[in-house]
Tab-separated table of C-alpha atoms and ligand atoms in Angstrom:
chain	number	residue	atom	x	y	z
A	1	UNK	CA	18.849	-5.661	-4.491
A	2	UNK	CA	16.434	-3.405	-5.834
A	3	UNK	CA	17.343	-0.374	-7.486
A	4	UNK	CA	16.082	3.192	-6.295
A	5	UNK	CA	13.833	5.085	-8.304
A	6	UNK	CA	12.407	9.075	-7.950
A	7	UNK	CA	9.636	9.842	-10.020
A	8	UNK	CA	8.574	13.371	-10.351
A	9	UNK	CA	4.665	14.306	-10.097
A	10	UNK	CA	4.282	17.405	-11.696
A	11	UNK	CA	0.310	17.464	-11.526
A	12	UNK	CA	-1.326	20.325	-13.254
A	13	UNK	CA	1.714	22.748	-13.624
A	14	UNK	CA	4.311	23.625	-15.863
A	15	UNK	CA	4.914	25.287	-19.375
A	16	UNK	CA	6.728	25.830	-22.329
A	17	UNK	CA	8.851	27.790	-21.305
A	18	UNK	CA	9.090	26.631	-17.391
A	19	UNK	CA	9.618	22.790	-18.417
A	20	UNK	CA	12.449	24.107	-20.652
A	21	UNK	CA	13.990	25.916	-17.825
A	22	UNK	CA	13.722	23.109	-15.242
A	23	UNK	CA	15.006	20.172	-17.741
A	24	UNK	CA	17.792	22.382	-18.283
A	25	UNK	CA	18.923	22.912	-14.981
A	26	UNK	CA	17.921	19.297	-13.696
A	27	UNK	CA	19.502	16.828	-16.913
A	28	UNK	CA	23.002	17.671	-16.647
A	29	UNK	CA	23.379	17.434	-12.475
A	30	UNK	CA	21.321	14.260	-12.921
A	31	UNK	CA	23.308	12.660	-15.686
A	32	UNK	CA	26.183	12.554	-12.822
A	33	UNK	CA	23.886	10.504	-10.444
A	34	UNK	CA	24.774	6.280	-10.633
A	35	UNK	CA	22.182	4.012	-9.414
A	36	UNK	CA	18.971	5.950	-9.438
A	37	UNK	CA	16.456	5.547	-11.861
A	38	UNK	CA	14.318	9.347	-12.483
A	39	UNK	CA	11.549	9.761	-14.247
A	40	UNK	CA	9.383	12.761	-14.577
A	41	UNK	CA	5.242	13.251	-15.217
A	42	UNK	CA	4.578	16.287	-16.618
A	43	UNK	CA	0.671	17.055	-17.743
A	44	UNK	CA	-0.699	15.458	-21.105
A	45	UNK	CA	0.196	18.546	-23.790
A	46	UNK	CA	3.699	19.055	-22.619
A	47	UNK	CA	4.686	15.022	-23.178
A	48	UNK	CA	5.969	15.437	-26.395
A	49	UNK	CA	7.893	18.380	-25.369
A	50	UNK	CA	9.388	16.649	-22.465
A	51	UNK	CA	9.878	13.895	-24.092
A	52	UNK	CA	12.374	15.572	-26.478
A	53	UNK	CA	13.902	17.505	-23.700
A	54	UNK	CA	14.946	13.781	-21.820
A	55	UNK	CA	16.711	12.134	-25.087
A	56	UNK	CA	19.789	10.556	-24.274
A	57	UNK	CA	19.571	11.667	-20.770
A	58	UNK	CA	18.584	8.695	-18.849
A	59	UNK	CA	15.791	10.188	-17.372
A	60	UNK	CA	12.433	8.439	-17.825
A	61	UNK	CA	9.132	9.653	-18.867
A	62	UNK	CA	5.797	9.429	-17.679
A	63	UNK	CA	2.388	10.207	-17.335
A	64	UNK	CA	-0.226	11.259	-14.787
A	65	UNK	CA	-3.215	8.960	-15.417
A	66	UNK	CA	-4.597	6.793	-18.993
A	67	UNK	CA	-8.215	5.735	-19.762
A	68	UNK	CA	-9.288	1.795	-19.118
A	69	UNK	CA	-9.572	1.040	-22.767
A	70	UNK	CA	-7.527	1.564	-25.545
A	71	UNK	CA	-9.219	4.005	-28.139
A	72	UNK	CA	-12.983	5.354	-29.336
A	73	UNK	CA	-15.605	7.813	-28.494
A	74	UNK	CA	-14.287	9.019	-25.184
A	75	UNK	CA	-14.168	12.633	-25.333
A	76	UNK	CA	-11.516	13.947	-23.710
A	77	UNK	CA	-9.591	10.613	-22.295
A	78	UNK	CA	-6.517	9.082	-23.373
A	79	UNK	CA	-5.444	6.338	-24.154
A	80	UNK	CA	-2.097	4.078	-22.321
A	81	UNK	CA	-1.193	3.098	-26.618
A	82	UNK	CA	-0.604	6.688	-27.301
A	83	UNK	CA	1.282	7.649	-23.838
A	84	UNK	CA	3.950	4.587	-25.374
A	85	UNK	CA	4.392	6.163	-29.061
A	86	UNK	CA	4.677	9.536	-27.128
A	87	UNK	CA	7.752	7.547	-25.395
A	88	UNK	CA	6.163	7.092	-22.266
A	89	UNK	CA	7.474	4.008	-19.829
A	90	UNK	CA	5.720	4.913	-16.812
A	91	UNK	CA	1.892	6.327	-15.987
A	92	UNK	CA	0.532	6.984	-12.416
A	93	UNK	CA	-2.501	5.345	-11.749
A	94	UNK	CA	-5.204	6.335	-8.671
A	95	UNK	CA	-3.229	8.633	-7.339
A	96	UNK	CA	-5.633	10.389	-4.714
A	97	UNK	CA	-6.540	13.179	-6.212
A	98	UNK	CA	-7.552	10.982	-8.910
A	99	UNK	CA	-9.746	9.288	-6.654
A	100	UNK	CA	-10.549	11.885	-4.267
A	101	UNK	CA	-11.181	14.608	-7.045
A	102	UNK	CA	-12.589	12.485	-9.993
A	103	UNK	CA	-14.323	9.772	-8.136
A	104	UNK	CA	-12.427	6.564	-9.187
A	105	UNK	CA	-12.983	3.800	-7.106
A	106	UNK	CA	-10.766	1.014	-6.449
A	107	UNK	CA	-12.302	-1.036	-9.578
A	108	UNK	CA	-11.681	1.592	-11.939
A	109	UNK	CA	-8.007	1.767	-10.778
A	110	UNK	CA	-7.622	-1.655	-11.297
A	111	UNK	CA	-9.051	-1.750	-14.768
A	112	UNK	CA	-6.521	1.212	-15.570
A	113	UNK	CA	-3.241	-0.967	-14.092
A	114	UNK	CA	-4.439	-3.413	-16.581
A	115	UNK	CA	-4.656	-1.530	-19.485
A	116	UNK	CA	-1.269	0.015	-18.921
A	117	UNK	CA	0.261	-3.354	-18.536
A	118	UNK	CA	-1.504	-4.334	-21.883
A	119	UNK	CA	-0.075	-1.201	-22.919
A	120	UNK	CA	3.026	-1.591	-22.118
A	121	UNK	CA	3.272	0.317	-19.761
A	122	UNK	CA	4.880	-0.007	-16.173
A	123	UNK	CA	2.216	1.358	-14.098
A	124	UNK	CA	2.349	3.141	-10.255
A	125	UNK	CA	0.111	2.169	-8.761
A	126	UNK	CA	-0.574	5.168	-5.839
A	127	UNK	CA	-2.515	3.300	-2.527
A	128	UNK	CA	-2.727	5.358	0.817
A	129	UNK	CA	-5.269	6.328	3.465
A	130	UNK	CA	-6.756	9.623	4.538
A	131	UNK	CA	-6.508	11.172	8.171
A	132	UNK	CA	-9.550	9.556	9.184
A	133	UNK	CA	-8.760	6.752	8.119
A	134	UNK	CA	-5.406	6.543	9.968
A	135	UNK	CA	-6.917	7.959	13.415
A	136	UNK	CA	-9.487	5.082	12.984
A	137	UNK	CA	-6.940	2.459	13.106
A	138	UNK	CA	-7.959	1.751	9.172
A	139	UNK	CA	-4.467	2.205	7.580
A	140	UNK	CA	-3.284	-1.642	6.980
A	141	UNK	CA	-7.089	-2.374	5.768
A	142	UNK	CA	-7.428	0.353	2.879
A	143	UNK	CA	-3.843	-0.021	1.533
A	144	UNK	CA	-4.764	-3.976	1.115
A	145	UNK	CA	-8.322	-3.201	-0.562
A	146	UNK	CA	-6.891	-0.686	-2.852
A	147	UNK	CA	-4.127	-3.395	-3.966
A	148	UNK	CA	-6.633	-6.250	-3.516
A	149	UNK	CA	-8.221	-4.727	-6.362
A	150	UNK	CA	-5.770	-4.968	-8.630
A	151	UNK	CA	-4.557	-8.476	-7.418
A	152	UNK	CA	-7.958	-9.793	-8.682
A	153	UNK	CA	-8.023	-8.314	-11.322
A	154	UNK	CA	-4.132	-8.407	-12.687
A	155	UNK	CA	-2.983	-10.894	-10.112
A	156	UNK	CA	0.092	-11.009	-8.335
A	157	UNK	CA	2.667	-11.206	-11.430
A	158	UNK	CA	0.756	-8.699	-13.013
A	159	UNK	CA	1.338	-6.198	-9.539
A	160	UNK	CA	4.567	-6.845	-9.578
A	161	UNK	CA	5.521	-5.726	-12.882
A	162	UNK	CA	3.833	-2.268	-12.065
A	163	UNK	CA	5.363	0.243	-9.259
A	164	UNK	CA	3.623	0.369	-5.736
A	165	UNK	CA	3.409	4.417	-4.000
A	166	UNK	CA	2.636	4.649	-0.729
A	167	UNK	CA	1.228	8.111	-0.279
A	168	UNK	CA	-0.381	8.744	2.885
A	169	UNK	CA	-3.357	11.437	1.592
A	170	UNK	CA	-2.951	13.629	4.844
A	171	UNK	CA	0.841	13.745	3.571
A	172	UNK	CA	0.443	14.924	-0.232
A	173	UNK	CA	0.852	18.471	-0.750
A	174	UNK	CA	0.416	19.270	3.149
A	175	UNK	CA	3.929	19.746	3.908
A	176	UNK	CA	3.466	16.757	7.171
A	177	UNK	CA	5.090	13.812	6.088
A	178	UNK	CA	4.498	10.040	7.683
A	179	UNK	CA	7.458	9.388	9.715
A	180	UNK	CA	10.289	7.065	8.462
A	181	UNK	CA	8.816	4.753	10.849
A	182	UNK	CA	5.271	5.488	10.176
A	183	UNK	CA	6.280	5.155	6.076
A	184	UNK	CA	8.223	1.900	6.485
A	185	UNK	CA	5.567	0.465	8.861
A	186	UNK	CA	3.110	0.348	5.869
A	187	UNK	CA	5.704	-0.415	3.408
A	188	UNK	CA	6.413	-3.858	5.411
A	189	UNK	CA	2.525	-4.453	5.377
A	190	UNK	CA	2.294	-3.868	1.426
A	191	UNK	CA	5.150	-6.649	1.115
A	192	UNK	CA	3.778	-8.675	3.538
A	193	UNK	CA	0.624	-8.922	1.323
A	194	UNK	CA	2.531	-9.305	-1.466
A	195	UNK	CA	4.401	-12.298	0.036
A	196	UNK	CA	1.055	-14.185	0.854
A	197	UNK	CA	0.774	-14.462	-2.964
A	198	UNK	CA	4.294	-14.790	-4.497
A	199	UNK	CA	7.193	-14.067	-1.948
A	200	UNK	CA	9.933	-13.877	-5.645
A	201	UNK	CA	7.513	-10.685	-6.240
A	202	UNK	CA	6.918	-9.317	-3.010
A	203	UNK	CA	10.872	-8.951	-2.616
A	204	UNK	CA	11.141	-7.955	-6.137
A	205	UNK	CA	8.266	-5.038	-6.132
A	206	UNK	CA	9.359	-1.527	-5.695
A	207	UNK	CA	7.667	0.480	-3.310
A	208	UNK	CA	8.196	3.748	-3.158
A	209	UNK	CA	6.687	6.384	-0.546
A	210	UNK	CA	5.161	9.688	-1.399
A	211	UNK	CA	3.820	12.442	0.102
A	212	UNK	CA	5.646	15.914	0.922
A	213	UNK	CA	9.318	14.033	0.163
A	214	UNK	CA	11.275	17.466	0.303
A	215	UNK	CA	15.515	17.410	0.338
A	216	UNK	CA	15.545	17.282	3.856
A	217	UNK	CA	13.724	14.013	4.898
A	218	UNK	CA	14.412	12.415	1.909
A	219	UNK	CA	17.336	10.625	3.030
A	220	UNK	CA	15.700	9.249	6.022
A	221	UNK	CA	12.921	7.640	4.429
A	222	UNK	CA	14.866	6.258	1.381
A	223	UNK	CA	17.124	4.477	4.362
A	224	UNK	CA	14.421	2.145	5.589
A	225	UNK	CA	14.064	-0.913	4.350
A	226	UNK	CA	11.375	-1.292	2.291
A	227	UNK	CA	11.562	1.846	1.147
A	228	UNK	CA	12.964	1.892	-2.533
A	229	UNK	CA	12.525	5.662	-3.142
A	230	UNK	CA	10.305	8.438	-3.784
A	231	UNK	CA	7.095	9.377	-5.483
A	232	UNK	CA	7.292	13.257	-5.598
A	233	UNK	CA	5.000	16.397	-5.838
A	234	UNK	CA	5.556	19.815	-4.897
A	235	UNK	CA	9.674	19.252	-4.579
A	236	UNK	CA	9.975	18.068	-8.323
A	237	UNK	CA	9.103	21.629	-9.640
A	238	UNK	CA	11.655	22.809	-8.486
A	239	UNK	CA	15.773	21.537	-10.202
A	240	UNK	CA	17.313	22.134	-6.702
A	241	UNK	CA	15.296	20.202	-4.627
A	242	UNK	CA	14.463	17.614	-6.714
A	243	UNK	CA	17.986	17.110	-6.981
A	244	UNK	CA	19.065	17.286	-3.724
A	245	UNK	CA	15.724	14.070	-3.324
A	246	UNK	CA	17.300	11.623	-6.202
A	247	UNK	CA	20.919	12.370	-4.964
A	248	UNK	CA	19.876	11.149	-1.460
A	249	UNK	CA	18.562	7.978	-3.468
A	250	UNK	CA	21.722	7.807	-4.762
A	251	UNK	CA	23.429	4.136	-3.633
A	252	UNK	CA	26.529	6.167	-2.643
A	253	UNK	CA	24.648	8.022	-0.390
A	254	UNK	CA	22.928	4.958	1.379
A	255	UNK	CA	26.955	3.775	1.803
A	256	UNK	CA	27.743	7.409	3.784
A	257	UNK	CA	25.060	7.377	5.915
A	258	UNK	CA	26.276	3.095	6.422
A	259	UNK	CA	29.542	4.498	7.306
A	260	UNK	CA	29.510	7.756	8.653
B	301	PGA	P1	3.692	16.117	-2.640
B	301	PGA	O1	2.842	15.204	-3.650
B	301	PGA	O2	5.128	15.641	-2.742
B	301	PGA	O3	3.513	17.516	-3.139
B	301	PGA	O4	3.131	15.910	-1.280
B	301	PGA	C1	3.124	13.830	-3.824
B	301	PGA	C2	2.120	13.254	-4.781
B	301	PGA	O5	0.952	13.661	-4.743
B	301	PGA	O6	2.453	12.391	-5.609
């Protein structure tokens, strides 16, 4: 069976002092939580912070994005070598606003799965469609391109060691989210595709959905099936609701809403 996992996307927020705050309120309701695995993205400068604020707590780190190579004259980039000495396990790569905001095509998300794999990395990959997209019937065909990409490039064992997020881009940060249905449609698509190479990794892969997860339709879209958990923006700023999203990930509540 695979295990749940709620990874936090705190995009271009936070601080010193407000990471502090948050940690401290989050770590010790978390460290009660079985069966979940948490991790948390805050921006580039606060990683070594954050990274001391998670010892011993279980929860993992991560990062928002990493360059396609490794080192050199890249003003301003960084690379995945230093996101693993900072204690890094996870980075997000193409997440839309990465490739809505900063132009990265499908190729360049690709070559940045790779290099967090070489890395060391495990890497999320973020695939999804715009409105558009979805009103022109185009859903099933982007999500494959965007993961075609990285099959040719890292192939199918190499996908499957990374993290797949559905996130719908008319969901992120617009308070609609995709239905359960609407979610787990896709999500059976994505392993579908992932079965036509390897069916071991397709049933192995986690795939998590993403896209205004708050406390209150979290548990409904963590019940269907190929639904393994959460990518999360807006709702991880914040200890209560972020809480309230990785306790309905929880395996004991997936055996409530079993049993009412
Ligand atoms: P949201 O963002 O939960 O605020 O919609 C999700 C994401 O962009 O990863």
């Amino acid at each position: 069976m695979r295990r749940k996992r709620v990874i936090g996307n705190w995009k271009m927020n936070g601080g010193l002092a407000a990471n502090r705050r948050l940690l401290d309120e989050l770590l010790p309701q978390l460290a009660a939580l079985q069966g979940v695995e948490v991790a948390v993205c805050p921006p580039f400068p606060y990683l070594a912070q954050v990274a001391a604020l998670l010892e011993g707590s279980g929860v993992a780190l991560g990062a928002q994005d990493l360059y396609t190579v490794e080192k050199g004259a890249f003003t301003g980039e960084v690379g995945g070598g230093m996101l693993r000495e900072l204690g890094c396990r996870f980075v997000l790569v193409g997440h839309s606003e990465r490739r809505s905001l900063f132009g990265e095509c499908d190729e360049v998300v690709a070559e940045k799965f790779a290099m967090a794999l070489r890395a060391g990395l495990v890497p999320v990959l973020c695939v999804g469609e715009t409105l558009a997209q979805r009103r022109q019937g185009q859903t099933e065909q982007v999500v494959s391109a965007q993961l075609q990409a990285v099959l040719r490039r890292s192939g199918i064992q190499g996908l499957a060691a990374g993290v797949i997020a559905y996130e719908p881009v008319w969901a992120i940060g617009s308070g609609e989210t995709a239905s359960p249905e609407q979610a787990q449609a896709v999500h059976r698509h994505i392993r579908a595709l992932l079965g036509e190479f390897d069916r071991a990794c397709a049933a192995a892969t986690p795939l998590l959905y993403g896209g205004s997860v708050k406390a209150d339709n979290a548990s409904a879209l963590f019940a269907q099936l190929d639904i393994d958990g959460g990518l999360i923006g807006g709702a991880s700023l914040e200890a209560a609701s972020f809480l309230a999203i990785c306790q309905a990930a929880s395996p004991r509540q997936e055996q409530e809403r079993a049993q009412p």
